[in-house]
Coordinates of C-alpha atoms and ligand atoms in Angstrom, one line a residue:
M1 CA 96.7 39.3 144.2
A2 CA 93.5 39.1 142.2
F3 CA 90.4 40.4 143.9
S4 CA 88.7 37.0 143.9
Q5 CA 91.6 35.5 145.9
I6 CA 91.0 37.9 148.8
R7 CA 88.8 36.4 151.4
I8 CA 86.8 39.0 153.2
V9 CA 85.4 38.2 156.6
I10 CA 82.2 40.0 157.3
G11 CA 81.3 41.2 160.8
I12 CA 83.0 41.0 164.1
A13 CA 82.9 37.3 164.8
T14 CA 85.3 35.0 162.9
P15 CA 83.3 32.2 161.2
D16 CA 84.4 28.8 162.5
M17 CA 83.4 27.2 159.3
E18 CA 83.2 27.9 155.7
Y19 CA 79.6 28.1 154.6
K20 CA 78.5 26.7 151.2
I21 CA 75.9 29.5 151.1
P22 CA 76.8 32.5 153.3
L23 CA 74.1 34.8 154.7
F24 CA 75.7 37.7 152.8
D25 CA 78.5 38.3 150.3
L26 CA 80.0 41.6 149.3
N27 CA 79.2 43.0 145.9
Y28 CA 82.8 44.1 145.3
D29 CA 85.1 43.8 142.3
E30 CA 88.1 45.6 140.8
T31 CA 86.1 48.9 140.6
E32 CA 86.2 49.3 144.4
E33 CA 90.0 48.5 144.4
R34 CA 90.6 51.1 141.7
A35 CA 88.6 53.7 143.5
V36 CA 90.6 53.2 146.7
I37 CA 93.9 53.2 144.9
E38 CA 93.0 56.4 143.1
T39 CA 92.1 58.1 146.4
L40 CA 95.3 56.9 148.1
R41 CA 97.3 58.3 145.2
S42 CA 95.4 61.7 145.4
K43 CA 97.0 62.0 148.8
W44 CA 93.7 63.4 150.2
I45 CA 92.5 60.5 152.3
S46 CA 90.5 62.1 155.1
T47 CA 87.2 64.0 154.7
G48 CA 87.5 65.8 151.4
P49 CA 86.4 65.9 147.7
K50 CA 85.3 62.2 147.6
T51 CA 83.2 62.7 150.7
T52 CA 81.6 65.8 149.2
E53 CA 80.9 63.9 146.0
F54 CA 79.4 61.0 147.9
E55 CA 77.1 63.3 149.9
A56 CA 75.9 65.1 146.7
T57 CA 75.3 61.8 144.8
F58 CA 73.5 60.3 147.8
A59 CA 71.3 63.4 148.4
K60 CA 70.4 63.4 144.7
A61 CA 69.6 59.7 144.6
L62 CA 67.2 60.1 147.5
G63 CA 65.7 63.5 146.6
A64 CA 66.9 64.9 149.9
R65 CA 68.2 68.5 150.4
H66 CA 71.1 67.5 152.6
A67 CA 73.2 64.4 153.0
I68 CA 76.0 64.4 155.6
A69 CA 78.5 61.5 155.6
L70 CA 79.5 60.2 159.0
A71 CA 81.6 57.5 160.6
N72 CA 78.7 55.1 160.9
C73 CA 74.9 55.0 161.4
T74 CA 75.1 54.8 165.2
V75 CA 76.6 58.3 165.3
A76 CA 74.1 59.5 162.7
L77 CA 71.4 58.5 165.1
H78 CA 73.2 60.1 168.0
L79 CA 73.5 63.4 166.2
A80 CA 69.8 63.1 165.2
F81 CA 68.8 63.0 168.9
H82 CA 71.4 65.5 169.9
T83 CA 70.4 68.2 167.3
L84 CA 66.8 67.9 168.4
N85 CA 68.0 68.8 171.9
I86 CA 66.5 65.7 173.4
Q87 CA 67.4 65.4 177.0
P88 CA 67.1 63.2 180.2
G89 CA 63.5 63.0 181.1
D90 CA 62.3 63.0 177.5
E91 CA 60.8 59.9 176.0
V92 CA 61.5 58.5 172.6
I93 CA 59.2 55.8 171.2
C94 CA 61.3 53.1 169.5
P95 CA 61.1 49.5 168.2
S96 CA 62.6 46.6 170.2
L97 CA 62.8 44.4 167.1
T98 CA 65.9 46.3 165.8
F99 CA 69.6 46.4 166.1
I100 CA 70.8 47.6 169.5
A101 CA 72.2 50.9 168.0
T102 CA 68.8 52.3 167.3
V103 CA 68.1 52.4 171.0
N104 CA 71.6 52.9 172.4
A105 CA 71.7 56.2 170.4
L106 CA 68.8 57.7 172.3
R107 CA 70.4 56.7 175.6
Y108 CA 73.5 58.7 174.6
V109 CA 71.4 61.8 175.1
G110 CA 69.8 60.4 178.3
A111 CA 66.3 59.9 176.8
T112 CA 64.0 57.1 178.1
P113 CA 63.2 54.4 175.5
V114 CA 59.5 53.6 175.2
F115 CA 59.3 50.3 173.3
C116 CA 56.6 49.7 170.7
D117 CA 55.6 46.3 169.4
V118 CA 55.6 45.3 165.7
T119 CA 52.3 45.0 163.8
S120 CA 52.2 41.2 163.2
T121 CA 54.3 38.2 162.2
S122 CA 53.8 39.3 158.6
D123 CA 54.5 43.0 159.2
L124 CA 57.6 43.3 161.3
T125 CA 57.5 47.1 161.5
M126 CA 56.2 49.3 164.3
D127 CA 52.5 48.9 165.1
P128 CA 50.8 52.4 164.7
V129 CA 48.0 51.4 167.0
H130 CA 50.3 50.4 169.8
L131 CA 52.4 53.5 169.1
Q132 CA 49.5 55.8 169.6
S133 CA 48.8 54.3 173.0
L134 CA 52.5 55.0 174.1
V135 CA 52.4 58.8 173.4
S136 CA 52.6 60.9 176.5
N137 CA 53.3 64.5 177.2
K138 CA 57.0 63.6 177.6
T139 CA 57.3 62.1 174.1
R140 CA 59.8 64.1 172.1
A141 CA 60.6 61.8 169.2
I142 CA 59.6 58.6 167.5
V143 CA 62.4 56.6 165.9
V144 CA 61.2 54.1 163.3
M145 CA 63.2 51.3 161.7
H146 CA 62.3 50.0 158.2
Y147 CA 62.8 46.3 158.8
G148 CA 64.7 44.7 155.9
G149 CA 64.0 47.8 153.8
F150 CA 60.2 47.3 154.0
P151 CA 58.7 50.6 155.0
C152 CA 57.0 51.2 158.3
N153 CA 53.3 52.2 158.0
M154 CA 54.4 55.9 157.8
A155 CA 51.0 57.6 157.1
P156 CA 49.5 56.9 160.5
I157 CA 52.9 57.3 162.3
M158 CA 53.4 60.8 160.7
D159 CA 49.8 61.6 161.5
V160 CA 50.2 60.9 165.3
A161 CA 53.6 62.7 165.3
G162 CA 52.2 65.7 163.4
R163 CA 49.2 66.1 165.8
K164 CA 51.5 66.1 168.9
N165 CA 54.4 68.0 167.4
I166 CA 56.7 65.0 167.8
A167 CA 59.8 64.6 165.6
V168 CA 60.2 61.4 163.5
I169 CA 63.6 60.0 162.9
E170 CA 64.0 57.1 160.4
D171 CA 66.6 54.4 161.0
A172 CA 66.8 53.6 157.3
S173 CA 69.9 51.4 157.7
H174 CA 68.2 48.6 155.7
G175 CA 66.6 50.7 153.1
P176 CA 68.6 52.8 150.7
L177 CA 66.4 53.5 147.6
S178 CA 63.5 51.7 149.2
E179 CA 60.2 53.5 148.6
Y180 CA 57.0 54.3 150.5
H181 CA 54.2 55.7 148.4
G182 CA 56.8 56.9 145.9
K183 CA 59.0 58.6 148.5
K184 CA 62.5 57.3 149.4
L185 CA 62.8 56.0 152.9
G186 CA 64.8 58.4 155.1
T187 CA 63.1 61.4 153.5
I188 CA 59.7 61.1 155.1
G189 CA 60.5 62.0 158.7
L190 CA 62.6 65.0 159.8
I191 CA 65.9 63.1 159.8
G192 CA 66.9 59.8 158.1
C193 CA 70.0 57.7 159.1
F194 CA 71.8 55.2 156.9
S195 CA 74.5 52.6 157.5
F196 CA 77.2 51.4 155.2
F197 CA 78.6 48.7 157.5
S198 CA 80.1 45.8 155.6
N199 CA 76.9 43.7 155.4
K200 CA 74.5 46.5 154.4
N201 CA 73.2 47.2 150.9
I202 CA 76.0 49.8 150.4
S203 CA 79.3 48.5 152.0
T204 CA 82.2 50.8 152.9
G205 CA 83.5 48.8 155.9
E206 CA 82.2 51.3 158.4
G207 CA 80.2 54.3 157.3
G208 CA 76.9 56.2 157.7
M209 CA 74.9 59.1 156.3
L210 CA 72.4 61.5 157.8
V211 CA 69.8 63.1 155.5
T212 CA 67.4 65.9 156.1
D213 CA 65.6 68.7 154.3
D214 CA 66.1 71.0 157.3
D215 CA 68.9 73.6 156.6
A216 CA 69.5 74.4 160.3
I217 CA 69.7 70.7 161.3
A218 CA 72.1 70.0 158.4
A219 CA 74.4 72.9 159.4
R220 CA 74.5 71.8 163.0
V221 CA 75.3 68.2 162.1
R222 CA 78.1 69.3 159.8
S223 CA 79.6 71.3 162.6
L224 CA 79.0 68.7 165.3
R225 CA 80.6 65.9 163.2
S226 CA 83.9 67.8 163.4
H227 CA 84.3 69.0 167.0
G228 CA 81.8 71.8 166.6
M229 CA 84.3 73.7 164.4
T230 CA 83.1 76.2 161.8
T231 CA 85.2 74.8 158.9
L232 CA 86.7 71.5 157.8
S233 CA 90.5 71.3 157.2
Y234 CA 89.7 70.5 153.6
E235 CA 87.8 73.7 153.2
R236 CA 90.6 75.6 154.9
S237 CA 93.1 74.0 152.6
K238 CA 91.2 75.3 149.6
G239 CA 90.6 78.8 150.9
H240 CA 92.6 81.7 152.2
T241 CA 91.7 81.4 155.9
T242 CA 93.3 79.3 158.5
E243 CA 90.9 80.5 161.1
Y244 CA 88.0 78.7 162.7
D245 CA 85.8 79.0 165.7
V246 CA 84.3 76.3 167.9
L247 CA 80.6 76.9 168.4
E248 CA 79.6 74.1 170.7
L249 CA 80.9 70.8 172.1
G250 CA 81.2 68.5 169.1
F251 CA 82.6 65.1 168.2
N252 CA 84.9 63.5 165.6
Y253 CA 82.2 61.6 163.6
R254 CA 83.6 62.2 160.1
M255 CA 83.8 59.8 157.2
D256 CA 87.1 59.6 155.3
D257 CA 87.6 59.9 151.6
I258 CA 88.8 56.2 151.3
R259 CA 85.4 55.1 152.5
A260 CA 83.6 57.7 150.5
A261 CA 85.3 56.5 147.3
L262 CA 84.0 53.0 148.1
G263 CA 80.5 54.4 148.8
L264 CA 80.4 56.1 145.4
V265 CA 81.2 52.9 143.6
Q266 CA 78.7 51.0 145.7
L267 CA 76.0 53.6 145.2
A268 CA 76.5 53.4 141.4
K269 CA 75.9 49.6 141.7
L270 CA 72.9 49.8 144.0
Q271 CA 70.0 49.8 141.5
P272 CA 71.1 46.6 139.7
D273 CA 72.0 45.1 143.0
L274 CA 68.5 45.7 144.3
K275 CA 67.0 44.4 141.1
A276 CA 68.9 41.1 141.5
R277 CA 67.7 40.9 145.1
A278 CA 64.1 41.4 144.1
S279 CA 64.2 38.6 141.6
L280 CA 65.9 36.3 144.2
R281 CA 63.1 37.2 146.7
H282 CA 60.6 36.3 144.0
R283 CA 62.2 32.9 143.6
Y284 CA 62.1 32.4 147.4
L285 CA 58.5 33.3 147.5
S286 CA 57.4 30.8 144.9
G287 CA 59.6 28.1 146.4
L288 CA 58.2 28.7 149.9
S289 CA 54.6 29.3 148.9
E290 CA 53.4 25.7 149.7
I291 CA 54.9 25.6 153.2
D292 CA 52.1 26.4 155.6
D293 CA 54.1 26.3 158.9
I294 CA 56.0 29.4 158.1
V295 CA 55.0 33.1 157.5
V296 CA 57.0 35.0 155.0
P297 CA 56.8 38.6 156.3
F298 CA 55.8 41.3 153.8
N299 CA 54.7 38.6 151.4
Y300 CA 52.4 40.8 149.4
H301 CA 54.5 43.9 149.4
E302 CA 54.6 45.4 145.9
E303 CA 56.6 48.7 146.1
F304 CA 60.3 48.8 145.2
V305 CA 62.4 47.9 148.2
S306 CA 66.0 47.2 149.0
N307 CA 65.5 43.6 150.3
Y308 CA 68.3 43.9 152.7
I309 CA 67.4 40.5 154.3
F310 CA 65.0 37.7 153.7
P311 CA 63.2 36.8 157.0
I312 CA 60.8 34.0 157.7
V313 CA 58.8 33.4 160.9
L314 CA 57.9 29.9 162.1
R315 CA 54.2 29.4 162.9
D316 CA 53.1 27.7 166.2
S317 CA 56.8 27.3 167.2
N318 CA 59.2 28.0 170.0
V319 CA 62.8 29.0 170.3
H320 CA 64.1 25.5 170.7
R321 CA 62.5 24.3 167.5
R322 CA 63.8 27.5 165.7
D323 CA 67.3 26.8 166.8
T324 CA 67.0 23.1 165.8
I325 CA 66.0 24.2 162.3
R326 CA 68.9 26.7 162.1
Q327 CA 71.3 23.9 163.2
A328 CA 69.9 21.6 160.5
L329 CA 70.5 24.3 157.9
K330 CA 74.0 24.9 159.2
E331 CA 74.8 21.2 158.8
R332 CA 73.9 21.6 155.1
G333 CA 76.4 24.5 154.9
I334 CA 73.7 27.2 154.9
Q335 CA 74.4 30.3 157.1
T336 CA 71.4 31.9 158.8
S337 CA 70.8 34.7 161.3
V338 CA 68.2 36.1 163.6
H339 CA 66.9 39.7 163.2
Y340 CA 66.6 40.4 166.0
P341 CA 67.0 39.4 169.6
P342 CA 64.6 42.0 171.1
V343 CA 66.4 45.0 172.6
H344 CA 64.1 45.2 175.7
R345 CA 65.3 41.7 176.7
F346 CA 68.9 42.8 176.9
H347 CA 70.3 43.2 180.4
I348 CA 70.8 47.0 180.3
Y349 CA 67.2 47.5 179.0
R350 CA 65.3 45.3 181.4
Q351 CA 64.5 48.2 183.7
Y352 CA 62.2 49.7 181.1
Q353 CA 58.6 48.3 181.3
A354 CA 57.5 46.8 178.0
T355 CA 54.7 44.4 176.9
L356 CA 55.6 43.3 173.4
P357 CA 54.1 39.9 172.7
T358 CA 54.6 39.9 168.9
T359 CA 58.2 41.2 169.1
E360 CA 59.0 38.5 171.6
Y361 CA 57.4 35.8 169.4
V362 CA 59.4 37.0 166.4
G363 CA 62.6 37.2 168.4
E364 CA 62.2 33.5 169.2
N365 CA 60.9 32.2 165.9
E366 CA 62.4 34.2 163.1
I367 CA 65.1 32.9 160.8
T368 CA 67.0 35.1 158.3
L369 CA 67.8 33.1 155.1
P370 CA 70.8 34.0 152.8
L371 CA 70.2 36.9 150.4
F372 CA 72.8 38.9 148.4
S373 CA 72.8 40.1 144.9
R374 CA 75.3 37.6 143.6
M375 CA 73.4 34.7 145.0
T376 CA 72.3 32.2 142.3
V377 CA 68.8 30.8 141.7
D378 CA 70.3 27.4 142.3
Q379 CA 71.5 28.5 145.7
V380 CA 68.0 29.8 146.5
D381 CA 66.5 26.5 145.5
L382 CA 69.0 24.7 147.7
V383 CA 68.1 26.8 150.7
V384 CA 64.4 26.2 150.1
Q385 CA 64.9 22.4 149.8
A386 CA 67.0 22.3 153.0
L387 CA 64.4 24.3 154.9
K388 CA 61.6 22.0 153.6
D389 CA 63.6 19.0 154.8
A390 CA 64.3 20.5 158.2
L391 CA 60.6 21.5 158.7
A392 CA 59.4 18.0 157.7
W393 CA 61.9 16.4 160.1
A394 CA 60.8 18.8 162.9
R395 CA 57.1 17.9 162.2
R396 CA 57.9 14.2 162.4
S397 CA 59.9 14.4 165.6
S398 CA 57.2 16.4 167.3
S399 CA 54.3 14.2 166.5
Ligands
PLP401 C1 73.5 48.3 161.0 C2 72.4 49.0 161.7 C3 72.7 50.1 162.6 C4 74.1 50.5 162.9 O1 74.8 50.9 161.9 P1 76.4 51.2 162.0 O2 76.7 51.9 160.8 O3 77.0 49.9 162.2 O4 76.6 52.0 163.2 C5 71.6 50.7 163.2 N1 70.4 50.3 163.0 C6 70.1 49.2 162.2 C7 68.7 48.8 162.0 C8 71.1 48.5 161.6 O5 70.8 47.4 160.9

């Protein structure tokens, strides 16, 4: 079967309709197929040479000392908190406008989430001023999330953290190769975590990476990802020893070589993929520039970024109006999403006090428009026109 005939369904939910313009499409071709077949035929399909190569290539691309491949980003975040010995009673400052995994991971070690608001409707990353007010003598870490691949305002965040000796963990799931002041995201704090879930910039189905310049953290993460054992079976198979010790209670959080082979192909494609996204973003920006009832976040951002998603925020709006506009786009065959329903509003997080007016507004008024490297300029124009029509209709029906 030719690759183009295979229909790949992204995500957990099964789409009940075929969208004319999907939110995302995989940047896959025969190269990924060949890489997987080659790995299957090599007969080493668990953590092995492909994983080692993927780690080395990823570390080099980022300018990081260590990159450790893992089963997904959620476990990368878990190991980040775990290796910092964060415990019950400790506080971790985190965003609420993020995917649930960012916050769940700190709960795995029993820490208390302290939710920080975003800066504004045009900067959907953590507000350094609010962050400063949340620091207490229990604060052990700050986990930042680079929304859409646009960097958090890292200078003041690192400054606050540095003065109080607080560790900074970057959830860089959206930002492989994104830059902040010339540095790659994920290499600014102590630990950076990446996701290779299907709909991310690098897709391996499931997959993640932890990067750090700290030798001790890297060694501990390598051991913890494989039950706390001192060697991997691949290393034992190459060497003379069959012996290993178990140093501490670990996990099975490994990536396998089938996924690493996919990751290598995807990483090689990343730079051109991101260039295509940047020019599509540009097309969106000029198409949307005359609409004054929306905000396009990060409108004036100039540095090279991954453009993982293309968010807009409705001005002077409400959740009902937002959902009506999403429905109008859906009827035109355009798939949209929401990034994100705020974490502090979910049932299990309601016990934590949080006053986050901007996060709550964005959660109810943001719409993520389609963006993927193979999207065409005509498709962008169709989305822009459909949005203009939907907004005009909403304006008329409210006046
Ligand atoms: C996708 C994502 C994650 C989780 O990644 P997995 O690899 O699916 O575990 C965490 N944080 C953010 C911001 C994400 O977008």
